[in-house]
Structure formats: C-alpha cells, structure tokens
Short mmCIF file of C-alpha atoms in Angstrom, two decimals:
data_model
loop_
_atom_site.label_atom_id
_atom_site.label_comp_id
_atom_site.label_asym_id
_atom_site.label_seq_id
_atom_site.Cartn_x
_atom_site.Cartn_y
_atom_site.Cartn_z
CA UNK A 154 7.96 -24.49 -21.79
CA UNK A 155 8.92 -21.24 -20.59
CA UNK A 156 12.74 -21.35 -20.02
CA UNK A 157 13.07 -17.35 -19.12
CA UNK A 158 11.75 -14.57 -17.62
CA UNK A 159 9.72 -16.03 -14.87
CA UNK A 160 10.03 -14.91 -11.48
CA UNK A 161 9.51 -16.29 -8.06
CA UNK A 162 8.06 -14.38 -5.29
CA UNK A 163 6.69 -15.52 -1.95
CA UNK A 164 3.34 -14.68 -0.25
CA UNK A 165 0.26 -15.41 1.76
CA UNK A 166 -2.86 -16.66 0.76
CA UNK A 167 -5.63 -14.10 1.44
CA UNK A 168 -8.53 -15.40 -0.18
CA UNK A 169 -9.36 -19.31 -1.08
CA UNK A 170 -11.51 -18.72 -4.10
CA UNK A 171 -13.24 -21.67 -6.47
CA UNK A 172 -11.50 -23.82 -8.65
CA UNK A 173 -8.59 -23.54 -6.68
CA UNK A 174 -7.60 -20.22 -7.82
CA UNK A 175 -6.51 -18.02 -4.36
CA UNK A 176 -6.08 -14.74 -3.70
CA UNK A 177 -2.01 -14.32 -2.47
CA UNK A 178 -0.26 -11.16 -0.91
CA UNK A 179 3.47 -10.72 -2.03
CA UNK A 180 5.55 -9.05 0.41
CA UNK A 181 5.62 -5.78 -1.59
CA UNK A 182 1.61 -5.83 -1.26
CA UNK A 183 0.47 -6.97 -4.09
CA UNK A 184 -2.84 -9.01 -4.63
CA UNK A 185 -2.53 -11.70 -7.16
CA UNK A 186 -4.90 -14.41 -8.46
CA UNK A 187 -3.10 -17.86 -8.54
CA UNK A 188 -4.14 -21.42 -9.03
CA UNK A 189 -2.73 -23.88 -8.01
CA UNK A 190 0.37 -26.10 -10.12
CA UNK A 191 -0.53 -29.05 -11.60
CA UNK A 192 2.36 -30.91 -9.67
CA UNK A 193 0.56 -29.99 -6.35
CA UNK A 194 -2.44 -30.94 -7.20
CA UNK A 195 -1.32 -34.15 -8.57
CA UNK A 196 0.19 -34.84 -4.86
CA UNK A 197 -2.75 -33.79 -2.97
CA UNK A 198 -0.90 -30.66 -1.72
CA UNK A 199 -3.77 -28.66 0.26
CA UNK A 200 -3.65 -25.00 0.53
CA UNK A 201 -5.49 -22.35 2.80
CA UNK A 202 -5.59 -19.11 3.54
CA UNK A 203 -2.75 -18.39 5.55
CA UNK A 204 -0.20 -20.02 4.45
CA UNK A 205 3.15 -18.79 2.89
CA UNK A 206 3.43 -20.14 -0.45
CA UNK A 207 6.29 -19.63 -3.10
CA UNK A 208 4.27 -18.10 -6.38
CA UNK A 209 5.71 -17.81 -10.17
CA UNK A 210 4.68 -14.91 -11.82
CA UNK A 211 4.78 -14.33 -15.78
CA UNK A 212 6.76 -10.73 -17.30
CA UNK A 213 3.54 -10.68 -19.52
CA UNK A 214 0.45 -10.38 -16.81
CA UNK A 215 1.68 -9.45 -13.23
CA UNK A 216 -1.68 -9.93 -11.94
CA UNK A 217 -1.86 -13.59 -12.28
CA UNK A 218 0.24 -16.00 -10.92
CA UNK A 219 1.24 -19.86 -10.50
CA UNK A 220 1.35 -21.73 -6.66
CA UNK A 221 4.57 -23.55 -7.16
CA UNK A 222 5.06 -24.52 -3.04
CA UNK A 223 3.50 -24.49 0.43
CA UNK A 224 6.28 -23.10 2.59
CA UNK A 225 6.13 -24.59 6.22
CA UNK B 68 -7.09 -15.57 7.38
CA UNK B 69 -4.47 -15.49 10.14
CA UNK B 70 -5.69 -13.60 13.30
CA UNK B 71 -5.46 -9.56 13.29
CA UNK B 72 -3.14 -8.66 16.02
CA UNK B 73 -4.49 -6.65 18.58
CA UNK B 74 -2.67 -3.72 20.41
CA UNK B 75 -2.64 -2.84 24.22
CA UNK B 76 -3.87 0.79 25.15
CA UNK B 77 0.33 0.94 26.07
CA UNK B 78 1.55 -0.08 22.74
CA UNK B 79 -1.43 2.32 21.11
CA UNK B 80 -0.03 5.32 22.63
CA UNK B 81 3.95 4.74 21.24
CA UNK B 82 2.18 4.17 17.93
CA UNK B 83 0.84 7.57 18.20
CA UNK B 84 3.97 8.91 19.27
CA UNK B 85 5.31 7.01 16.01
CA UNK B 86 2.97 8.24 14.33
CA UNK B 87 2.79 12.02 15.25
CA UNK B 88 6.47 12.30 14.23
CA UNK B 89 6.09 11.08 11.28
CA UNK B 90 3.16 13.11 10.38
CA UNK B 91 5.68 15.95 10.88
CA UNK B 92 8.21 14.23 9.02
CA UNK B 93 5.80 13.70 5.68
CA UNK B 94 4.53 17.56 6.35
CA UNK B 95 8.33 18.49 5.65
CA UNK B 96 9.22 16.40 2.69
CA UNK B 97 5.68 17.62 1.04
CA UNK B 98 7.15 21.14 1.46
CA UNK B 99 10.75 20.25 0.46
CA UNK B 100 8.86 19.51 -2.96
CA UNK B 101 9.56 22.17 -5.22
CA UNK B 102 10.42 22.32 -9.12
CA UNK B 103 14.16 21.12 -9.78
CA UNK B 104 14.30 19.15 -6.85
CA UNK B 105 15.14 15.46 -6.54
CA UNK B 106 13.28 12.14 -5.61
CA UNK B 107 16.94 11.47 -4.17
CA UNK B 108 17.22 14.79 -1.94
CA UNK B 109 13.81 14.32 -0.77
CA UNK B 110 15.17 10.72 -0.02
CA UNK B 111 18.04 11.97 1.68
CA UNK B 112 15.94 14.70 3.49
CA UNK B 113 13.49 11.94 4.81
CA UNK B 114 16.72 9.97 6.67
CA UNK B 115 17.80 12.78 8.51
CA UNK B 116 14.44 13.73 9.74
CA UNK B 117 13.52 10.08 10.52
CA UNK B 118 17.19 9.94 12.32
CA UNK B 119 16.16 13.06 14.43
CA UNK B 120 13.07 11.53 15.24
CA UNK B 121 14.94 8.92 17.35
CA UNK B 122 13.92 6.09 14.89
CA UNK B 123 14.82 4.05 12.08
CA UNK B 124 12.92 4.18 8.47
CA UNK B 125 10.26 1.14 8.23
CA UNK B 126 10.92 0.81 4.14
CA UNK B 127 14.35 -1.14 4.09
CA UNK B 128 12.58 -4.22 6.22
CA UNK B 129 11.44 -4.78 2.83
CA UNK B 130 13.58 -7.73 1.33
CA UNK B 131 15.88 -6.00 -1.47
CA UNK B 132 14.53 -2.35 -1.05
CA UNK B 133 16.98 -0.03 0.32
CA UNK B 134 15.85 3.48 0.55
CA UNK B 135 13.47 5.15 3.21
CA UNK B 136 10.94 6.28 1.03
CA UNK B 137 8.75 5.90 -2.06
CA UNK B 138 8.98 8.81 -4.56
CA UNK B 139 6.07 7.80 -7.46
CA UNK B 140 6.44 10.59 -10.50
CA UNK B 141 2.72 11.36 -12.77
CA UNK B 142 2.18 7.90 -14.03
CA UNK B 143 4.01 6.34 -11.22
CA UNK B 144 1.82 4.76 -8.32
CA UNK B 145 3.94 2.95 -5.68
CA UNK B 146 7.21 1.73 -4.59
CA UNK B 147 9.35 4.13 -6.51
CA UNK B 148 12.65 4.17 -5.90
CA UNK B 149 14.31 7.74 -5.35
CA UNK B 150 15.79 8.74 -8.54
CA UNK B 151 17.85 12.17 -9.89
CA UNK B 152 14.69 13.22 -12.13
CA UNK B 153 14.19 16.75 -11.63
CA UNK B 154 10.10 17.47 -10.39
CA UNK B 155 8.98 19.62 -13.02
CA UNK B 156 5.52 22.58 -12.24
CA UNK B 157 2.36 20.27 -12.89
CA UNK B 158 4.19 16.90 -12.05
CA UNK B 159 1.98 14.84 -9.69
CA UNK B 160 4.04 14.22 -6.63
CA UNK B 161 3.44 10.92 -4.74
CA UNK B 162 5.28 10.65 -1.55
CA UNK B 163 5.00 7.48 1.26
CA UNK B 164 6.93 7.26 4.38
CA UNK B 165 7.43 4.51 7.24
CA UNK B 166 8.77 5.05 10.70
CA UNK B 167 10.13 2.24 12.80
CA UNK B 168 9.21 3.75 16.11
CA UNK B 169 10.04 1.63 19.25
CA UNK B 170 9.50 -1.36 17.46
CA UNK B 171 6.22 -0.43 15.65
CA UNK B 172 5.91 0.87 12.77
CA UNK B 173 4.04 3.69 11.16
CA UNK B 174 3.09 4.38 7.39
CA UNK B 175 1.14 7.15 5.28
CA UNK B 176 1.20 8.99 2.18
CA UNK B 177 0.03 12.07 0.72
CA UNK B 178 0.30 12.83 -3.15
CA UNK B 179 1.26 16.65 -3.98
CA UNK B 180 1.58 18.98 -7.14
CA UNK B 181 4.34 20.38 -8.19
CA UNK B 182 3.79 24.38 -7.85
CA UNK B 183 5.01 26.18 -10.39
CA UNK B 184 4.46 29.87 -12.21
CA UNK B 185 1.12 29.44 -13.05
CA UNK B 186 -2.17 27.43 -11.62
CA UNK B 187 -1.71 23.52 -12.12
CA UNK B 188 -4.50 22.25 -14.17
CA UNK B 189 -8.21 22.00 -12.64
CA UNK B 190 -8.68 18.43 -13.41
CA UNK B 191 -5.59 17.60 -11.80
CA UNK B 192 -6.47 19.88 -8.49
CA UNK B 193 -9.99 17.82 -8.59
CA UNK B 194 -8.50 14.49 -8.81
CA UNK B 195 -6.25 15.41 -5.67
CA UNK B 196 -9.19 16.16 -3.72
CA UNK B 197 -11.09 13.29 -4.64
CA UNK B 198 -8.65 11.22 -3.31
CA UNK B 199 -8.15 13.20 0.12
CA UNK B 200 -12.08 12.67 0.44
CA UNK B 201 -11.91 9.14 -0.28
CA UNK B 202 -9.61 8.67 2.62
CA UNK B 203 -11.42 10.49 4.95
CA UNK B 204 -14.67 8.46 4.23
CA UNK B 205 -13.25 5.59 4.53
CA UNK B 206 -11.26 6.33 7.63
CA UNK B 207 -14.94 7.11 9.29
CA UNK B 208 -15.79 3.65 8.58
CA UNK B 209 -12.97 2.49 10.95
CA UNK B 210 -15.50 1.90 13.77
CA UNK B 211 -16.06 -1.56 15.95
CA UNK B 212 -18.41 -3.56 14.94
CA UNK B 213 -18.05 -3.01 10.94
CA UNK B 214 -16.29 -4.35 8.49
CA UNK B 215 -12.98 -4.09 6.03
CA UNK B 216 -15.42 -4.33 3.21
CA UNK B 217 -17.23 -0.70 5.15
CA UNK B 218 -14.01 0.77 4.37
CA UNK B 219 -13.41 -0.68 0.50
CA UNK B 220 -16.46 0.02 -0.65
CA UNK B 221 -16.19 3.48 0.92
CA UNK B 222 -12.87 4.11 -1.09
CA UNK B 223 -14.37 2.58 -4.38
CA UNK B 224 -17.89 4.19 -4.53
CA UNK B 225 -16.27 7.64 -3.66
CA UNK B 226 -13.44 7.40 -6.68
CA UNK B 227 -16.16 5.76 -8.67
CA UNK B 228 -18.34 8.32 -8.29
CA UNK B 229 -15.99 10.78 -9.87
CA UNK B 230 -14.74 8.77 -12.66
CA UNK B 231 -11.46 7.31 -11.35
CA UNK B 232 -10.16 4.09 -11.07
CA UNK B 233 -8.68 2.08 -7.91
CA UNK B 234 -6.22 0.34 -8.54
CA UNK B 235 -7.27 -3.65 -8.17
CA UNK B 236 -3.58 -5.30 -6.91
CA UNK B 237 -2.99 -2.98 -4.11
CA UNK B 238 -3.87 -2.72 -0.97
CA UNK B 239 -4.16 -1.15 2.46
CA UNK B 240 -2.97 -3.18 5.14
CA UNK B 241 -2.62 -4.44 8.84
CA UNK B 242 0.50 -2.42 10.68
CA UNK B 243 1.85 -2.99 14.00
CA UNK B 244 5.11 -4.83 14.69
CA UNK B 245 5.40 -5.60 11.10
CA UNK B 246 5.46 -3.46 8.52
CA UNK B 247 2.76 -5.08 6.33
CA UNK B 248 0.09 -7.24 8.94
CA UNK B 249 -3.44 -9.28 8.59
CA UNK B 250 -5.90 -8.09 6.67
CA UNK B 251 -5.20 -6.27 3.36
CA UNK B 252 -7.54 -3.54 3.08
CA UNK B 253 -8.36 -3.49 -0.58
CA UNK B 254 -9.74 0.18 -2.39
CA UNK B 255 -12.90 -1.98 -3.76
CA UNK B 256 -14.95 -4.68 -2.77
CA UNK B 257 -13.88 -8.26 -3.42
CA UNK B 258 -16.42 -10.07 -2.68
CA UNK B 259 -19.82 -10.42 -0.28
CA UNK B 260 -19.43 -7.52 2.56
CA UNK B 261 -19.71 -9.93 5.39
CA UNK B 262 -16.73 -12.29 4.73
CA UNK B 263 -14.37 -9.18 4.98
CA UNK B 264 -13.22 -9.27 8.23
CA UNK B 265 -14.67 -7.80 11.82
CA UNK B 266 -13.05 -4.67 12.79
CA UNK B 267 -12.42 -4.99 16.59
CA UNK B 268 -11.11 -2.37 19.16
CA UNK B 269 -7.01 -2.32 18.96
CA UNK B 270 -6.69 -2.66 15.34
CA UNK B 271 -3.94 -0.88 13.87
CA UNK B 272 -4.55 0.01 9.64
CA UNK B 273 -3.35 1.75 7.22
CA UNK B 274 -5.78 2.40 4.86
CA UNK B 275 -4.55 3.82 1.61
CA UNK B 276 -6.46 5.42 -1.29
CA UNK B 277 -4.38 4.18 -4.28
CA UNK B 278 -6.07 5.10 -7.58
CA UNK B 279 -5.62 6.78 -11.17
CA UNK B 280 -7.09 8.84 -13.07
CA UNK B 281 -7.16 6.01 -16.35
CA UNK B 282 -7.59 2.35 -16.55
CA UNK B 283 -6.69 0.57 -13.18
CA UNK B 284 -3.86 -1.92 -15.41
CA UNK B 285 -0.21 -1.30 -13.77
CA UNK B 286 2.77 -2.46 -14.73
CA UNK B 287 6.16 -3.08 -12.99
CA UNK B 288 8.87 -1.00 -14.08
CA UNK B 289 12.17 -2.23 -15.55
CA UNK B 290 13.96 -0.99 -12.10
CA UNK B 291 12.41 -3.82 -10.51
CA UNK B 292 10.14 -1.99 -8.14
CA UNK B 293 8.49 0.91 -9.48
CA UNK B 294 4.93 0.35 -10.65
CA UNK B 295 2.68 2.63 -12.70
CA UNK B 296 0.11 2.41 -14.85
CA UNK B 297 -0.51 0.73 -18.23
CA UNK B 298 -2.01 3.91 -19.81
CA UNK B 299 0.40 6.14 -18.58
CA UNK B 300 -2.29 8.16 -16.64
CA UNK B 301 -1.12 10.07 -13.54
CA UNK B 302 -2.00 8.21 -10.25
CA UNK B 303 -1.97 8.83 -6.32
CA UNK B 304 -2.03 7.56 -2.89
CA UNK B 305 -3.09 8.52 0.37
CA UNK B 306 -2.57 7.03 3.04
CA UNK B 307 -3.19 7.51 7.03
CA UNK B 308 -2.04 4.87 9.87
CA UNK B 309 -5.33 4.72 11.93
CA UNK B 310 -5.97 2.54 15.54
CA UNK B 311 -9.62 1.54 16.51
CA UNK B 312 -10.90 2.64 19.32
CA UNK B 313 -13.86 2.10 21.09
CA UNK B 314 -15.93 5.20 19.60
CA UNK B 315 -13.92 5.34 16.55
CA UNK B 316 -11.32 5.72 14.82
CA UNK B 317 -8.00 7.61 15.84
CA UNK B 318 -5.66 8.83 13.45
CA UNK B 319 -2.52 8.07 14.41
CA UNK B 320 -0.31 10.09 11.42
CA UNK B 321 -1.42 13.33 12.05
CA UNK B 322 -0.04 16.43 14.21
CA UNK B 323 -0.43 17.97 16.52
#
C-alpha cells in the first residue's frame, strides 16, 4: 500500500465520464481524470458533476487521480 | 455543471474598470522585463502598482499561495512563484496578473522575450505570435448563442496548425466574484461540441492560451507550485478577461 508521498487536494467535478472515471477541477485549475475509490463505491456513494470532492493524487502521474470523499 | 453566474450591465462596467487597470498594470511589468532583472522585483513592482490601483491582488485568495503574481521562466508554464533568478536575453518570459477590483476580480497574461544584444531566435518570435493569434480567435468565438467548445477548438486547431501543443490539464475559466468560476474553458476539445456549455449574454471568461512548444506532459515542480513541462520545452500563456455581450465579445483587460 502506498504509505508516502500521496497528496490530498480538493475539487469539483466537471465532467461525469463512463466507468465512473470524472473529470475534477483542483483549486489551482487543474483538470484531472479520477475514478472513483473502491470504499465509495462499495457504500453506494453517488457522485455528480458539481460537487466538491476530496481527490488523492500520486507524485508519479499528476494527471490522474483517486475520489477519496464527497464533501457536503 | 453548476450554473454560470451571470453579471448585471452595473457589475460589467466595474469589471471593466478592473480590468482596464490592470491591463495597464501587466503593460508595465512586461516593460519592467529586462535582462538581470528578477521574478521577485517584478513581484514587488506588481504590488505597488496593484496598491495604486485602489485594489488588492486576486492571486493570494488562492489557499497557500502568497505572492501577487505568476512569474513562469522557458520551460515553466504556470503558477510560478517569484524567485531571485536573473532573466537572461532569449529567456521566454511568462507573466499573469489578478486584480481584486471592488469585489471582482480580473485575470490575464501575456508571455514576453527577454531582449537582449542581438535578435531572439525566429522560432521563438513565431511561437509568440502563434499564441497571441490563438487568443484572438478564440476570443471572437465569445459570442451568444455558441459554445465553450467554439472557443477550445478555436485555441487547439490554431496551435495545432502550427505544430504546438496545448497543454491538456489546464484551463481557462469562469471569473467574476471568485477568482476561478463555472465553466473551465479548456485549450482543446473534450468531448462532443454540444455538451460544452451555452455561452449566454453576462458571462465573464478568461480564456487563456496555455501551450508549448514540445509534448503537452507537465510536471509539478519541487516548490510545490510551479509547473512546467516534462520535456523541458519553453511554454506560454495568454490570457484576456472577456464579458459577453449581446453582439460580442468585450475585452475587458485591455486599455485604453
């Protein structure tokens, strides 16, 4: 499991795309493809564009991140 | 997608107040560039003219950046912080700017070289104007009745058609109250042209033109913020802060 180096940012959802992957806009502007965490899927967590979710990012591809939580 | 806020004819006009100003403001800081001068003096330059102007810089609303402007270096593309490195003749110049004008704010760009003794290089010239020309398509496309994916596919055929790259992660973007507002305004299309959204009378944009002259691949830098490209290729932004009006678009960062 990674244990380091991850970071959490927080966005919107721009784009709902298939497969559950979305689209999400960090604050600094960035567009990032993320699916959606196991966890949340598992719990029949429902996402839409819109919403301000909290996103994990990996150091090794910026581009592509994680949906860890749907922020009220 | 949540709703694109709208803006009264009132609130239109202080954004062009906004945005005049800081037209003037950018206008200075491109001149201040010269060789042995400093991301940090043009930093410093930037908060006294944005103090004059009777406003407050739009950058530090950012959560954790604390400087008034971007200063992006050859390679660099965005959200550089001011540093001591000397500009050097032929260094590619990126400079963005945001005034927080009677509560809205205002945001553009413009990319410069670095003059120096002698000519800076064609291609470099030529991938300056490409950009400038990109921007000013895509600005036309700002009309009522189109589409966000008018102006993307403006910005990507024109840098496509010289051989350049936008860069795919950032975007253009809503402005009005906040800094960053519905809809991003990518530099290429996403996806079908009609589920970009309607552009309606009373939008506020800034489009920007961010591209390189590589591969579009950027990576962060280890200051946190900074981003520039994989290949080390130079890149550059423009960027205007345009309102839609009923027969077009207005241009709200320019002077006079």
């Amino acid at each position: 499991m990674n244990q380091k180096g991850k970071i959490e940012v927080e966005g919107v959802v721009v784009e709902a795309l298939p497969n559950t992957t979305f689209r999400v806009q960090l604050e600094d502007d960035r567009l990032v493809l993320c699916h959606l965490s196991g966890k949340m899927r598992l719990n029949r967590i429902r996402v839409i564009p819109g919403d301000r979710v909290k996103v994990e990012l990996t150091p090794f591809d910026e581009t592509r991140g994680r949906i860890v939580y749907r922020l009220k | 997608m949540t709703p694109i806020p709208l803006k009264s004819p009132t609130e239109l006009r202080l954004m062009r107040t906004g945005g005049r100003r800081l037209a003037q403001i950018r206008a200075k800081l491109l001149k201040a560039v010269r060789p042995g001068v400093t991301g940090l003096q043009i930093e410093a330059l930037a908060q006294k003219l944005i103090k004059k102007a009777g406003g407050q810089p739009s950058f530090p609303t950012v959560k954790g950046y604390h400087w008034a402007t971007c200063i992006n270096v050859n390679q660099g593309v965005v959200h550089g912080i001011p540093t001591a490195y000397r500009f050097q003749p032929g260094d590619l110049v990126t400079i963005d700017v945001g005034l927080l004008y009677q509560g809205f704010h205002t945001d553009c760009s413009a990319s410069i070289l670095v003059k120096g003794n002698q000519p800076p290089p064609a291609f470099k010239q030529r991938f300056l104007n490409v950009g400038r020309l990109a921007l000013k398509k895509a600005i036309q496309q700002a009309v009522p009745g189109h589409r966000i994916g008018h102006i993307s596919s403006a910005i990507e055929t024109t840098l496509k058609k010289a051989g350049y790259s936008p860069i795919r992660v950032l975007t253009g973007h809503g402005i009005g109250r906040r800094l960053h507002e519905p809809p991003p305004i990518p530099g290429f299309l996403a996806g079908p042209l009609s589920q970009t959204p309607l552009i309606k009378k009373g939008m506020t944009l800034a489009i920007e033109v961010i591209y390189a002259l590589g591969k579009p691949e950027v990576v962060t830098a280890p200051d946190g913020w900074t981003i520039q490209t994989q290949d080390g290729k130079i890149a550059a932004v423009f960027e205007e802060t345009i309102a839609v009006l009923d027969d077009g678009p207005l241009i709200l960062t320019s002077f006079p």
